[in-house]
Coordinates of C-alpha atoms in Angstrom, one line a residue:
Chain A
X1 CA -45.8 1.8 22.6
X2 CA -44.0 5.1 23.0
X3 CA -40.6 4.8 24.7
X4 CA -39.6 8.0 26.5
X5 CA -36.8 9.8 24.6
X6 CA -34.1 9.5 27.2
X7 CA -34.5 5.7 27.5
X8 CA -34.5 5.4 23.7
X9 CA -31.3 7.5 23.6
X10 CA -29.7 5.3 26.2
X11 CA -30.6 2.2 24.3
X12 CA -29.2 3.6 21.1
X13 CA -26.0 4.6 23.0
X14 CA -25.5 1.0 24.2
X15 CA -26.4 -0.4 20.7
X16 CA -23.9 1.9 19.0
X17 CA -21.2 1.1 21.6
X18 CA -21.8 -2.6 21.0
X19 CA -21.8 -2.2 17.2
X20 CA -18.5 -0.3 17.2
X21 CA -16.9 -2.7 19.6
X22 CA -18.0 -5.8 17.7
X23 CA -17.0 -4.3 14.4
X24 CA -13.6 -3.2 15.6
X25 CA -12.9 -6.6 17.0
X26 CA -14.1 -8.7 14.1
X27 CA -12.9 -6.4 11.3
X28 CA -9.4 -7.0 12.6
X29 CA -10.1 -10.8 12.2
X30 CA -11.6 -10.2 8.7
X31 CA -8.7 -8.1 7.7
X32 CA -6.1 -10.7 8.8
X33 CA -8.0 -13.5 7.1
X34 CA -8.4 -11.4 3.9
X35 CA -4.8 -10.5 4.0
X36 CA -3.8 -14.1 4.4
X37 CA -6.1 -15.0 1.5
X38 CA -4.6 -12.4 -0.8
X39 CA -1.1 -13.7 0.1
X40 CA -2.0 -17.4 -0.1
X41 CA -1.6 -18.0 3.7
X42 CA -4.0 -19.4 6.3
X43 CA -4.2 -16.4 8.6
X44 CA -5.1 -16.8 12.3
X45 CA -6.2 -20.4 13.0
X46 CA -5.1 -21.3 16.5
X47 CA -7.7 -19.7 18.8
X48 CA -11.2 -21.0 18.2
X49 CA -12.5 -22.4 15.0
X50 CA -10.8 -20.6 12.1
X51 CA -9.3 -18.2 14.6
X52 CA -12.7 -16.8 15.5
X53 CA -11.8 -16.2 19.1
X54 CA -8.5 -14.4 18.1
X55 CA -10.0 -10.9 18.7
X56 CA -10.9 -11.8 22.3
X57 CA -7.5 -13.2 23.0
X58 CA -5.9 -10.1 21.5
X59 CA -8.2 -7.9 23.7
X60 CA -7.2 -9.8 26.8
X61 CA -3.5 -9.5 25.9
X62 CA -3.7 -5.8 25.2
X63 CA -5.6 -5.1 28.4
X64 CA -3.2 -7.0 30.6
X65 CA -0.2 -5.2 29.2
X66 CA 1.5 -2.4 31.1
X67 CA 0.8 1.1 29.9
X68 CA 4.1 2.8 29.6
X69 CA 4.2 6.6 29.5
X70 CA 7.8 7.5 28.4
X71 CA 9.5 10.2 30.3
X72 CA 9.5 13.7 28.7
X73 CA 6.1 13.3 27.2
X74 CA 3.2 15.6 27.9
X75 CA 1.5 13.0 30.2
X76 CA -2.0 14.5 30.2
X77 CA -2.3 14.9 26.4
X78 CA -0.5 11.5 25.9
X79 CA -3.2 9.8 27.9
X80 CA -6.0 11.9 26.5
X81 CA -5.3 11.3 22.8
X82 CA -6.7 7.8 22.5
X83 CA -10.0 9.0 24.1
X84 CA -10.1 12.0 21.8
X85 CA -9.8 9.8 18.7
X86 CA -12.5 7.4 19.9
X87 CA -15.2 9.8 20.9
X88 CA -15.7 11.7 17.6
X89 CA -15.7 8.4 15.7
X90 CA -18.5 7.2 18.0
X91 CA -20.4 10.5 17.8
X92 CA -20.9 10.0 14.0
X93 CA -22.9 6.9 14.7
X94 CA -25.4 8.9 16.6
X95 CA -27.0 10.2 13.4
X96 CA -26.4 7.4 10.9
X97 CA -29.7 6.0 9.6
X98 CA -29.3 2.2 9.4
X99 CA -32.9 2.0 8.1
X100 CA -35.9 4.2 7.9
X101 CA -36.7 3.7 11.6
X102 CA -33.3 2.6 12.9
X103 CA -31.6 5.9 13.5
X104 CA -30.4 6.9 17.0
X105 CA -31.1 10.6 16.5
X106 CA -32.8 12.0 13.4
X107 CA -31.7 15.6 13.2
X108 CA -32.0 18.1 10.3
X109 CA -28.3 18.6 9.9
X110 CA -27.0 15.1 10.4
X111 CA -24.8 15.2 7.3
X112 CA -23.0 18.2 8.7
X113 CA -22.7 16.5 12.1
X114 CA -20.9 13.5 10.6
X115 CA -18.3 15.8 8.9
X116 CA -18.0 18.1 11.9
X117 CA -17.0 15.3 14.2
X118 CA -15.1 13.5 11.5
X119 CA -12.8 16.5 11.3
X120 CA -11.8 16.1 15.0
X121 CA -9.8 12.9 14.4
X122 CA -7.0 14.9 12.9
X123 CA -6.5 16.8 16.1
X124 CA -6.3 13.7 18.2
X125 CA -3.7 12.1 15.9
X126 CA -1.7 15.3 16.0
X127 CA -1.9 15.5 19.8
X128 CA -0.8 11.8 20.0
X129 CA 2.2 12.5 17.7
X130 CA 3.2 15.7 19.4
X131 CA 2.9 14.6 23.0
X132 CA 4.9 11.5 22.4
X133 CA 8.1 13.6 21.9
X134 CA 9.4 11.1 19.4
X135 CA 10.8 12.1 16.1
X136 CA 9.0 9.4 14.1
X137 CA 5.7 10.3 15.8
X138 CA 6.1 14.0 15.0
X139 CA 7.0 13.4 11.4
X140 CA 4.0 11.1 11.0
X141 CA 1.7 13.7 12.7
X142 CA 2.9 16.4 10.4
X143 CA 2.2 14.2 7.4
X144 CA -1.3 13.2 8.7
X145 CA -2.3 16.8 9.0
X146 CA -1.3 17.8 5.5
X147 CA -2.9 14.7 4.2
X148 CA -6.2 15.2 6.0
X149 CA -6.4 18.9 5.2
X150 CA -5.7 18.1 1.5
X151 CA -8.4 15.3 1.3
X152 CA -11.0 17.0 3.3
X153 CA -11.5 19.6 0.5
X154 CA -12.4 17.3 -2.4
X155 CA -14.5 15.2 0.0
X156 CA -16.6 18.1 1.1
X157 CA -16.9 19.4 -2.5
X158 CA -18.2 16.0 -3.5
X159 CA -20.6 16.0 -0.6
X160 CA -21.9 19.4 -1.6
X161 CA -22.7 18.0 -5.1
X162 CA -24.8 15.3 -3.4
X163 CA -26.3 17.9 -1.2
X164 CA -27.4 20.0 -4.2
X165 CA -29.0 17.0 -5.8
X166 CA -30.8 15.9 -2.7
X167 CA -31.6 19.5 -1.4
X168 CA -31.4 18.4 2.2
X169 CA -28.8 17.8 4.9
X170 CA -30.9 15.2 6.7
X171 CA -29.4 11.7 6.0
X172 CA -32.7 9.9 6.4
X173 CA -34.3 12.2 3.7
X174 CA -31.2 11.8 1.5
X175 CA -31.7 8.0 1.5
X176 CA -35.5 8.4 1.2
X177 CA -35.0 10.3 -2.1
X178 CA -33.1 7.4 -3.6
X179 CA -36.0 4.9 -3.3
X180 CA -37.1 2.6 -6.1
X181 CA -34.4 0.5 -7.8
X182 CA -30.7 1.0 -8.3
X183 CA -31.1 3.5 -11.2
X184 CA -32.5 6.0 -8.6
X185 CA -29.4 5.8 -6.4
X186 CA -27.2 8.9 -6.4
X187 CA -24.3 7.0 -7.9
X188 CA -26.3 6.4 -11.1
X189 CA -28.2 9.7 -11.0
X190 CA -26.9 10.6 -14.4
X191 CA -29.7 13.0 -15.1
X192 CA -28.5 15.3 -12.3
X193 CA -24.8 14.9 -13.3
X194 CA -23.3 12.6 -15.9
X195 CA -20.2 12.4 -13.7
X196 CA -21.9 11.0 -10.7
X197 CA -20.0 7.6 -10.7
X198 CA -16.7 9.6 -10.8
X199 CA -18.0 11.6 -7.8
X200 CA -18.5 8.4 -5.9
X201 CA -15.0 7.2 -6.7
X202 CA -13.6 10.5 -5.5
X203 CA -15.5 10.2 -2.3
X204 CA -14.2 6.7 -1.8
X205 CA -10.6 7.7 -2.4
X206 CA -10.9 10.6 0.0
X207 CA -12.5 8.3 2.6
X208 CA -9.5 6.0 2.3
X209 CA -7.2 9.0 2.8
X210 CA -9.2 10.4 5.7
X211 CA -9.2 7.1 7.6
X212 CA -5.4 6.8 7.0
X213 CA -5.8 3.5 5.2
X214 CA -3.3 2.1 2.7
X215 CA -2.3 3.2 0.1
X216 CA -2.5 6.4 2.1
X217 CA -1.4 5.1 5.5
X218 CA 1.1 7.9 6.3
X219 CA 0.1 7.9 9.9
X220 CA 1.5 4.5 10.5
X221 CA 4.1 3.8 7.8
X222 CA 5.6 0.7 9.4
X223 CA 8.6 0.4 7.0
X224 CA 9.7 4.0 7.4
X225 CA 8.4 5.5 10.7
X226 CA 8.3 2.4 13.1
X227 CA 4.6 2.8 13.8
X228 CA 4.1 6.6 13.2
X229 CA 2.1 8.4 15.8
X230 CA 1.4 5.1 17.7
X231 CA 5.1 4.3 18.3
X232 CA 5.1 5.2 22.0
X233 CA 1.7 3.7 22.8
X234 CA 1.5 0.3 24.6
X235 CA -1.3 -2.0 25.6
X236 CA -4.9 -0.7 25.3
X237 CA -3.8 2.8 24.4
X238 CA -2.5 1.3 21.1
X239 CA -5.7 -0.9 20.9
X240 CA -8.0 2.1 21.1
X241 CA -6.3 3.8 18.2
X242 CA -7.0 0.6 16.1
X243 CA -10.6 0.5 17.3
X244 CA -11.0 4.1 16.3
X245 CA -9.5 3.4 12.9
X246 CA -12.0 0.6 12.3
X247 CA -14.8 2.8 13.7
X248 CA -13.9 5.5 11.2
X249 CA -13.8 3.0 8.3
X250 CA -17.3 1.7 9.2
X251 CA -18.6 5.3 9.5
X252 CA -17.0 6.2 6.2
X253 CA -18.4 3.2 4.3
X254 CA -21.8 3.8 5.9
X255 CA -21.7 7.4 4.7
X256 CA -20.7 6.2 1.2
X257 CA -23.7 3.8 1.3
X258 CA -26.1 6.5 2.5
X259 CA -24.9 9.3 0.1
X260 CA -24.4 7.2 -3.0
X261 CA -25.7 3.7 -2.8
X262 CA -29.3 4.2 -1.6
X263 CA -28.8 3.3 2.1
X264 CA -31.4 0.7 3.1
X265 CA -33.1 0.5 -0.3
X266 CA -33.0 -2.7 -2.3
X267 CA -31.4 -2.5 -5.8
X268 CA -34.5 -4.2 -7.4
X269 CA -37.2 -2.8 -5.1
X270 CA -37.6 -6.0 -3.0
X271 CA -37.5 -6.2 0.8
X272 CA -36.0 -2.9 1.7
X273 CA -34.5 -2.9 5.1
X274 CA -31.4 -2.7 7.3
X275 CA -29.9 -5.9 5.7
X276 CA -29.4 -4.1 2.4
X277 CA -27.6 -1.3 4.2
X278 CA -25.3 -3.8 6.0
X279 CA -24.7 -5.7 2.8
X280 CA -23.6 -2.6 0.9
X281 CA -21.6 -1.3 3.8
X282 CA -19.7 -4.5 4.4
X283 CA -19.0 -4.8 0.7
X284 CA -17.4 -1.4 0.8
X285 CA -15.4 -2.3 3.9
X286 CA -14.2 -5.4 2.1
X287 CA -13.2 -3.2 -0.8
X288 CA -11.2 -1.0 1.6
X289 CA -9.4 -4.1 2.9
X290 CA -8.9 -5.4 -0.7
X291 CA -7.3 -2.1 -1.7
X292 CA -5.0 -2.2 1.3
X293 CA -3.6 -5.6 0.4
X294 CA -3.4 -4.9 -3.3
X295 CA -1.7 -1.5 -3.7
X296 CA 1.6 -0.5 -2.2
X297 CA 1.9 2.7 -0.1
X298 CA 2.2 5.9 -2.2
X299 CA 4.9 8.4 -1.7
X300 CA 4.0 11.4 0.3
X301 CA 4.2 13.9 -2.5
X302 CA 2.4 11.5 -4.8
X303 CA -0.5 11.6 -2.3
X304 CA -0.5 15.4 -2.1
X305 CA -0.3 15.7 -5.9
X306 CA -3.2 13.4 -6.4
X307 CA -5.4 15.5 -4.1
X308 CA -4.4 19.1 -5.1
X309 CA -3.8 18.5 -8.9
X310 CA -6.4 15.9 -9.8
X311 CA -9.1 15.4 -7.1
X312 CA -9.8 19.0 -6.2
X313 CA -10.1 20.3 -9.8
X314 CA -12.2 17.3 -10.7
X315 CA -14.6 17.7 -7.8
X316 CA -14.8 21.5 -8.4
X317 CA -15.7 20.7 -12.0
X318 CA -18.5 18.3 -11.0
X319 CA -19.8 20.8 -8.5
X320 CA -20.0 23.5 -11.2
X321 CA -21.5 21.0 -13.7
X322 CA -24.1 19.9 -11.2
X323 CA -25.2 23.4 -10.3
X324 CA -25.3 24.4 -14.0
X325 CA -27.4 21.3 -14.9
X326 CA -29.7 21.9 -11.9
X327 CA -30.1 25.6 -13.0
X328 CA -31.0 24.6 -16.6
X329 CA -33.1 21.4 -16.0
X330 CA -33.8 21.6 -12.3
X331 CA -37.2 21.4 -10.6
Chain B
X1 CA -40.7 15.2 24.8
X2 CA -42.7 12.8 27.0
X3 CA -42.8 13.0 30.8
X4 CA -39.5 11.9 32.2
X5 CA -38.5 12.4 35.9
X6 CA -36.4 15.5 36.5
X7 CA -36.1 16.3 32.8
X8 CA -35.8 20.0 33.6
X9 CA -32.9 19.4 35.9
X10 CA -31.2 17.2 33.5
X11 CA -31.4 19.8 30.8
X12 CA -30.2 22.5 33.2
X13 CA -27.3 20.2 34.2
X14 CA -26.3 19.8 30.6
X15 CA -26.5 23.6 30.1
X16 CA -24.3 24.2 33.1
X17 CA -21.9 21.5 31.8
X18 CA -21.5 23.4 28.6
X19 CA -21.0 26.7 30.4
X20 CA -18.4 25.1 32.6
X21 CA -16.6 23.6 29.6
X22 CA -16.5 27.0 27.9
X23 CA -15.1 28.7 31.0
X24 CA -12.6 26.0 31.8
X25 CA -11.4 25.9 28.2
X26 CA -10.9 29.6 28.1
X27 CA -9.1 29.6 31.5
X28 CA -6.9 26.8 30.3
X29 CA -6.1 28.6 27.0
X30 CA -5.0 31.7 28.9
X31 CA -3.2 30.4 31.9
X32 CA -1.3 27.4 30.8
X33 CA 2.4 27.8 30.0
X34 CA 2.5 25.1 27.3
X35 CA 1.3 26.5 24.0
X36 CA -0.1 23.1 22.8
X37 CA -2.3 23.0 25.9
X38 CA -3.5 26.5 25.2
X39 CA -4.7 25.3 21.8
X40 CA -6.5 22.3 23.5
X41 CA -8.1 24.9 25.8
X42 CA -9.3 26.8 22.8
X43 CA -10.8 23.6 21.3
X44 CA -12.5 22.8 24.6
X45 CA -14.0 26.3 24.7
X46 CA -15.2 25.9 21.2
X47 CA -17.0 22.7 22.1
X48 CA -18.7 24.4 25.0
X49 CA -19.7 27.3 22.7
X50 CA -21.1 24.8 20.2
X51 CA -23.2 23.3 23.0
X52 CA -24.5 26.8 23.9
X53 CA -25.4 27.4 20.3
X54 CA -27.4 24.2 20.4
X55 CA -29.3 25.5 23.4
X56 CA -30.0 28.6 21.4
X57 CA -31.9 26.4 18.9
X58 CA -29.2 26.6 16.3
X59 CA -27.7 23.1 15.6
X60 CA -26.4 24.3 12.3
X61 CA -24.3 27.0 14.0
X62 CA -23.2 24.6 16.7
X63 CA -21.8 22.1 14.1
X64 CA -20.2 24.8 12.1
X65 CA -18.4 26.0 15.3
X66 CA -17.0 22.5 15.6
X67 CA -16.2 22.0 11.9
X68 CA -14.5 25.4 11.5
X69 CA -13.1 26.3 14.9
X70 CA -11.8 22.9 15.9
X71 CA -11.5 21.1 12.6
X72 CA -9.8 24.0 10.8
X73 CA -8.6 26.8 13.1
X74 CA -7.2 24.6 15.9
X75 CA -5.6 22.2 13.4
X76 CA -3.9 25.1 11.7
X77 CA -2.6 26.5 15.0
X78 CA -1.3 23.1 16.1
X79 CA 0.4 22.6 12.8
X80 CA 2.1 26.0 13.3
X81 CA 3.1 24.9 16.8
X82 CA 4.6 21.7 15.5
X83 CA 7.0 23.6 13.2
X84 CA 8.3 25.5 16.3
X85 CA 10.7 24.5 19.0
X86 CA 9.3 21.5 21.0
X87 CA 10.7 22.6 24.3
X88 CA 9.4 26.0 25.3
X89 CA 11.9 28.1 27.4
X90 CA 11.0 28.7 31.0
X91 CA 9.1 32.0 31.5
X92 CA 11.3 34.8 32.6
X93 CA 11.4 36.2 36.1
X94 CA 8.9 39.1 36.3
X95 CA 10.6 42.4 36.1
X96 CA 9.0 45.8 36.8
X97 CA 8.3 46.4 33.2
X98 CA 6.5 43.1 32.7
X99 CA 4.4 43.7 35.9
X100 CA 3.3 47.0 34.4
X101 CA 2.3 45.2 31.2
X102 CA 0.4 42.7 33.3
X103 CA -1.5 45.4 35.1
X104 CA -2.4 47.1 31.8
X105 CA -3.6 43.9 30.3
X106 CA -5.8 43.2 33.4
X107 CA -7.3 46.7 33.2
X108 CA -8.1 46.5 29.5
X109 CA -9.6 42.9 29.7
X110 CA -11.5 43.8 32.8
X111 CA -13.0 46.8 31.1
X112 CA -14.0 44.7 28.1
X113 CA -15.5 42.0 30.3
X114 CA -17.5 44.6 32.3
X115 CA -18.8 46.4 29.2
X116 CA -19.8 43.2 27.4
X117 CA -21.4 41.8 30.5
X118 CA -23.3 45.1 31.1
X119 CA -24.4 45.1 27.5
X120 CA -25.6 41.5 27.7
X121 CA -27.5 42.0 30.9
X122 CA -28.9 45.5 30.6
X123 CA -29.1 46.0 26.8
X124 CA -32.5 46.3 25.2
X125 CA -32.3 43.2 23.1
X126 CA -35.1 42.7 20.5
X127 CA -36.8 39.3 20.8
X128 CA -37.1 37.5 17.5
X129 CA -40.6 37.9 16.3
X130 CA -40.6 34.6 14.4
X131 CA -39.0 31.3 15.3
X132 CA -36.2 31.0 12.7
X133 CA -36.4 27.7 11.0
X134 CA -32.7 27.1 11.3
X135 CA -31.4 23.8 9.9
X136 CA -32.7 23.2 6.4
X137 CA -30.4 24.0 3.5
X138 CA -33.1 26.2 1.9
X139 CA -33.5 28.5 5.0
X140 CA -29.8 28.9 5.4
X141 CA -29.2 29.7 1.8
X142 CA -32.0 32.3 1.7
X143 CA -30.8 33.8 5.0
X144 CA -27.2 34.1 3.7
X145 CA -28.0 35.5 0.3
X146 CA -30.8 37.9 1.3
X147 CA -31.2 39.1 4.9
X148 CA -27.6 38.7 6.0
X149 CA -25.8 39.2 2.7
X150 CA -24.1 42.4 3.8
X151 CA -22.8 40.8 7.0
X152 CA -21.7 37.8 4.9
X153 CA -19.8 40.0 2.5
X154 CA -18.2 42.1 5.2
X155 CA -17.0 38.9 6.9
X156 CA -15.3 37.8 3.7
X157 CA -13.7 41.2 3.5
X158 CA -12.2 40.7 7.0
X159 CA -10.9 37.3 5.9
X160 CA -9.3 38.8 2.8
X161 CA -7.6 41.5 5.0
X162 CA -6.4 38.8 7.3
X163 CA -4.9 36.8 4.4
X164 CA -3.2 39.9 2.9
X165 CA -1.8 40.7 6.4
X166 CA -0.4 37.2 6.6
X167 CA 1.2 37.5 3.2
X168 CA 2.7 40.9 4.2
X169 CA 4.1 39.6 7.4
X170 CA 5.6 36.5 5.7
X171 CA 7.2 38.7 3.0
X172 CA 8.8 41.1 5.4
X173 CA 10.1 38.2 7.4
X174 CA 11.8 36.9 4.2
X175 CA 13.5 40.3 3.6
X176 CA 15.2 40.3 7.0
X177 CA 17.2 37.2 6.2

């Protein structure tokens, strides 16, 4: 049966919206439970069995709260910022291949699409910080920009390395080229570049920084900047920022899975399918949470030094190494 | 694309939406008095332009427009704005001199608009003989390094001049202190 394209797109849109909503709601629960586990507490237990209904209760609470727009703010931009942060995060999901057939829109430049829309979230955070007219928010926004600009460079360099190995910008094809056992995955593709595992680690670190997660959570440094750019937001405006943060984490981990861990392919060649993709993606998401509750926040200049003095030279080196090896041994 | 009711009109509607976005963004960028909103207008116009590139069968260019013009250029501009005074002074009362400047600006921009529009509508544009297979890495690489290598190098020269200009301005600003 052939479904007309517009209906298929509409279905994909609803599915993506549902996936993002469910993930944002339940990753908060997972995060709180995991944090409690790392700190030997119980975490949320009151609402539902094991606190499973806690996200719903939180959503109702956030939606019933009054949205306060402080005087002196740029009202239009203040209200627009949560929308502007959510939309690009959702756009990335339009091209992510969950399995060979399960991709909302299979375009030739899907890799570029994810990074193009991924680069928009900085602007939304900045507008949020600027329009709040709050000193903590502005300091936080300025930090976020320098952080994101610094980490976008090694991330894109690393992605170019993968791009040169795969010779395509189509995410579905990138995954298709990693078929047949875990030794074919890009992360273990040592023939193309012996430093490929290092490349994966660089990508993961940059992903943590780009999504403003601890130890790089300069956007919302609770102990020093109240709540950073989110200080003036109340109710669902605040909630949307959190949904966007989790949507970005899911998109980032999905990209790491697609680019390095073989997407929907099984490590041993058995039963390839969307479940492998989800398994790898959720393992990475768990790692993100694990890192957050294990490492303390870095200092700001430590963060910039890490990017400019270590990650950028290293990713440049892997880029040159890969192109050299491809030139010598390629084809 | 399979048969879908009013597909043509849907596509035309989306095209008009992008045109409207571009125009609205540009108007906002020029006419608003708050500089941060001008930057947002610029970003909006870039999104509209990206959509128009998509309609010209060039998704690669469309996404590059977003990545570079919004993700890099607008971010840099906003960052510069953040370092400035948060409360812009009220615009001055128009004096005779400023009205003269206004008129001059309107004449020049009107002339540019007229000539570009005339060129676009009347110009004898060559139609591309082959459908360029825009999108794959291979095609883009070949195009940039063979057919368009001169344009590519000239653009990088322009960028270098811009960087040198920025350095020169920054240095002279430091001497005045």
